[in-house]
Amino acid sequence: GFLGTNEGYGNASLIGFKSAMQAAGLTPVGIQQYSPVATDLTAQVLAMKGADAVDDYGYPNPVAVQLKQFQQNGLNIPSISGGSSFITVQQKLATGAAVAKLYASTACNPTGSTDPAMQTFAQTYQQRFNEIPGQEAAVTFDTFFVLKAAIEQAGSADPAKVNVALSSVNVSSGII
């Protein structure tokens, strides 16, 4: 099944989900979308009964609601989400059995990488902030390399000049 927000993030994810399901010759049990600020997903959760797994492309708070309501409604199936998975777990928005079958589809996994630079980043981040870095931490780290290169290319920190430089800056250093 598919759960996701009823705006850009969920809509874009739904397009990819439908395409992947069709390519695999599969038909989803249900497709349900919800508000990015939803605090009750009972109807959407109940529509997933009979699914083998659910992709939920929502933000951390409603993903946590979905996970808790799966438990409340006896849905003991895997849930796959994006970067929201890390935030949901790290911030303890959902815990225990609610996250036991939560998986993440992410651009990178700093703690699971065999790349030496990524391993160093993950260890340093964990020591400094006392939490495991998710993809957002790595992306944010690399964003500063992009911003630095744009400021250097623009020869200024003036926002208008930096914006122009961002359209042509090429950065190959960083961890991702």
Short mmCIF file of C-alpha atoms in Angstrom, two decimals:
data_model
loop_
_atom_site.label_atom_id
_atom_site.label_comp_id
_atom_site.label_asym_id
_atom_site.label_seq_id
_atom_site.Cartn_x
_atom_site.Cartn_y
_atom_site.Cartn_z
CA GLY A 1 0.00 0.00 0.00
CA PHE A 2 0.91 3.64 -0.25
CA LEU A 3 0.49 6.39 2.31
CA GLY A 4 1.79 9.89 1.77
CA THR A 5 1.09 13.54 2.11
CA ASN A 6 -1.43 15.25 -0.16
CA GLU A 7 1.05 17.87 -1.35
CA GLY A 8 4.29 17.96 -3.37
CA TYR A 9 6.30 15.42 -1.36
CA GLY A 10 3.56 12.80 -1.25
CA ASN A 11 2.37 13.50 -4.79
CA ALA A 12 5.86 13.08 -6.28
CA SER A 13 6.43 9.92 -4.25
CA LEU A 14 3.07 8.53 -5.38
CA ILE A 15 4.06 8.92 -9.03
CA GLY A 16 7.20 6.86 -8.41
CA PHE A 17 5.28 4.31 -6.35
CA LYS A 18 2.67 3.78 -9.06
CA SER A 19 5.36 3.42 -11.70
CA ALA A 20 7.32 0.86 -9.65
CA MET A 21 4.18 -1.13 -8.81
CA GLN A 22 3.14 -1.20 -12.47
CA ALA A 23 6.63 -2.25 -13.62
CA ALA A 24 6.55 -5.10 -11.10
CA GLY A 25 3.07 -6.17 -12.21
CA LEU A 26 1.64 -5.44 -8.78
CA THR A 27 -1.60 -3.81 -7.68
CA PRO A 28 -1.59 -1.92 -4.37
CA VAL A 29 -4.13 -2.80 -1.70
CA GLY A 30 -4.69 0.89 -1.19
CA ILE A 31 -3.45 4.38 -1.92
CA GLN A 32 -4.20 6.96 0.74
CA GLN A 33 -2.99 10.51 1.14
CA TYR A 34 -3.25 12.83 4.14
CA SER A 35 -2.46 16.33 5.34
CA PRO A 36 1.20 16.99 6.22
CA VAL A 37 -0.02 17.95 9.71
CA ALA A 38 -2.37 14.98 10.21
CA THR A 39 -2.75 13.79 13.80
CA ASP A 40 -5.25 11.00 13.10
CA LEU A 41 -4.75 8.53 10.27
CA THR A 42 -7.32 5.94 11.32
CA ALA A 43 -9.14 5.86 7.97
CA GLN A 44 -5.89 5.72 5.98
CA VAL A 45 -4.42 3.01 8.24
CA LEU A 46 -7.55 0.86 8.06
CA ALA A 47 -7.44 1.11 4.26
CA MET A 48 -4.06 -0.71 4.40
CA LYS A 49 -5.51 -3.90 5.91
CA GLY A 50 -4.47 -6.75 3.64
CA ALA A 51 -1.25 -5.05 2.46
CA ASP A 52 2.05 -6.93 2.77
CA ALA A 53 3.93 -3.66 3.36
CA VAL A 54 3.30 0.08 3.15
CA ASP A 55 5.37 2.91 1.72
CA ASP A 56 4.68 6.06 3.76
CA TYR A 57 6.09 9.23 2.27
CA GLY A 58 5.13 11.73 4.88
CA TYR A 59 6.90 13.94 7.35
CA PRO A 60 8.12 12.58 10.70
CA ASN A 61 5.11 13.45 12.86
CA PRO A 62 2.42 11.84 10.71
CA VAL A 63 4.72 8.87 9.99
CA ALA A 64 4.90 8.38 13.77
CA VAL A 65 1.09 8.59 13.95
CA GLN A 66 0.83 5.96 11.20
CA LEU A 67 3.25 3.62 12.97
CA LYS A 68 1.42 3.92 16.30
CA GLN A 69 -1.97 3.46 14.65
CA PHE A 70 -0.70 0.36 12.81
CA GLN A 71 0.00 -1.11 16.25
CA GLN A 72 -3.38 -0.01 17.63
CA ASN A 73 -5.18 -1.59 14.68
CA GLY A 74 -3.24 -4.86 14.50
CA LEU A 75 -1.29 -4.15 11.30
CA ASN A 76 2.02 -5.91 11.93
CA ILE A 77 3.58 -5.25 8.52
CA PRO A 78 6.69 -3.42 7.35
CA SER A 79 6.56 0.33 6.76
CA ILE A 80 9.06 1.99 4.46
CA SER A 81 9.64 5.72 4.53
CA GLY A 82 12.32 8.16 3.47
CA GLY A 83 14.37 10.45 5.68
CA SER A 84 11.44 10.72 8.08
CA SER A 85 12.36 7.28 9.40
CA PHE A 86 15.56 8.53 11.04
CA ILE A 87 13.87 11.56 12.59
CA THR A 88 10.93 9.51 13.83
CA VAL A 89 13.27 7.10 15.62
CA GLN A 90 15.92 9.59 16.82
CA GLN A 91 13.38 11.99 18.26
CA LYS A 92 11.41 9.10 19.76
CA LEU A 93 8.21 10.17 18.01
CA ALA A 94 7.42 6.45 17.89
CA THR A 95 9.21 3.71 19.81
CA GLY A 96 9.27 -0.01 20.57
CA ALA A 97 6.99 -2.25 18.55
CA ALA A 98 5.79 0.72 16.48
CA VAL A 99 9.25 1.09 14.89
CA ALA A 100 10.25 -2.58 14.90
CA LYS A 101 9.26 -2.99 11.24
CA LEU A 102 10.17 0.51 10.05
CA TYR A 103 12.64 0.70 7.17
CA ALA A 104 14.18 3.65 5.37
CA SER A 105 14.85 4.36 1.73
CA THR A 106 17.48 7.08 1.81
CA ALA A 107 20.01 8.84 -0.36
CA CYS A 108 22.79 7.71 1.95
CA ASN A 109 23.28 5.89 5.23
CA PRO A 110 26.25 7.40 7.05
CA THR A 111 26.52 4.60 9.60
CA GLY A 112 26.19 1.82 7.03
CA SER A 113 28.74 3.12 4.55
CA THR A 114 32.09 1.49 3.88
CA ASP A 115 33.49 4.75 2.48
CA PRO A 116 36.25 6.01 4.83
CA ALA A 117 35.17 9.67 4.60
CA MET A 118 31.56 8.75 5.40
CA GLN A 119 32.66 6.52 8.29
CA THR A 120 34.76 9.35 9.74
CA PHE A 121 31.85 11.76 9.35
CA ALA A 122 29.46 9.33 11.08
CA GLN A 123 31.83 8.72 14.00
CA THR A 124 32.60 12.42 14.46
CA TYR A 125 28.92 13.37 14.23
CA GLN A 126 27.89 10.71 16.75
CA GLN A 127 30.59 11.77 19.21
CA ARG A 128 29.76 15.46 18.89
CA PHE A 129 25.96 15.31 18.93
CA ASN A 130 25.41 12.01 20.78
CA GLU A 131 23.08 10.69 18.10
CA ILE A 132 23.36 8.64 14.93
CA PRO A 133 23.51 10.76 11.77
CA GLY A 134 20.87 10.22 9.12
CA GLN A 135 20.92 11.29 5.51
CA GLU A 136 19.87 14.81 6.51
CA ALA A 137 23.06 15.26 8.54
CA ALA A 138 25.22 14.22 5.59
CA VAL A 139 23.27 16.34 3.12
CA THR A 140 23.46 19.36 5.43
CA PHE A 141 27.21 18.85 5.86
CA ASP A 142 27.74 18.76 2.10
CA THR A 143 25.48 21.76 1.57
CA PHE A 144 28.10 23.89 3.26
CA PHE A 145 30.68 22.80 0.67
CA VAL A 146 28.28 23.92 -2.07
CA LEU A 147 27.59 27.24 -0.34
CA LYS A 148 31.31 27.83 0.24
CA ALA A 149 32.08 27.16 -3.44
CA ALA A 150 29.29 29.51 -4.54
CA ILE A 151 30.53 32.32 -2.27
CA GLU A 152 34.05 31.83 -3.57
CA GLN A 153 32.86 31.79 -7.20
CA ALA A 154 30.72 34.89 -6.62
CA GLY A 155 33.59 36.62 -4.85
CA SER A 156 31.00 37.80 -2.37
CA ALA A 157 28.43 36.66 0.19
CA ASP A 158 25.82 38.93 -1.40
CA PRO A 159 22.70 36.74 -1.75
CA ALA A 160 21.97 37.82 -5.34
CA LYS A 161 25.54 37.03 -6.43
CA VAL A 162 25.59 33.73 -4.54
CA ASN A 163 22.29 32.74 -6.15
CA VAL A 164 23.75 33.33 -9.62
CA ALA A 165 26.88 31.35 -8.70
CA LEU A 166 24.78 28.43 -7.41
CA SER A 167 23.42 27.84 -10.90
CA SER A 168 26.87 26.93 -12.21
CA VAL A 169 28.94 25.82 -9.23
CA ASN A 170 30.40 22.30 -9.39
CA VAL A 171 31.43 20.63 -6.15
CA SER A 172 33.11 17.24 -5.99
CA SER A 173 34.38 17.35 -2.39
CA GLY A 174 32.32 16.42 0.61
CA ILE A 175 31.10 13.09 1.87
CA ILE A 176 28.19 12.16 -0.37
#
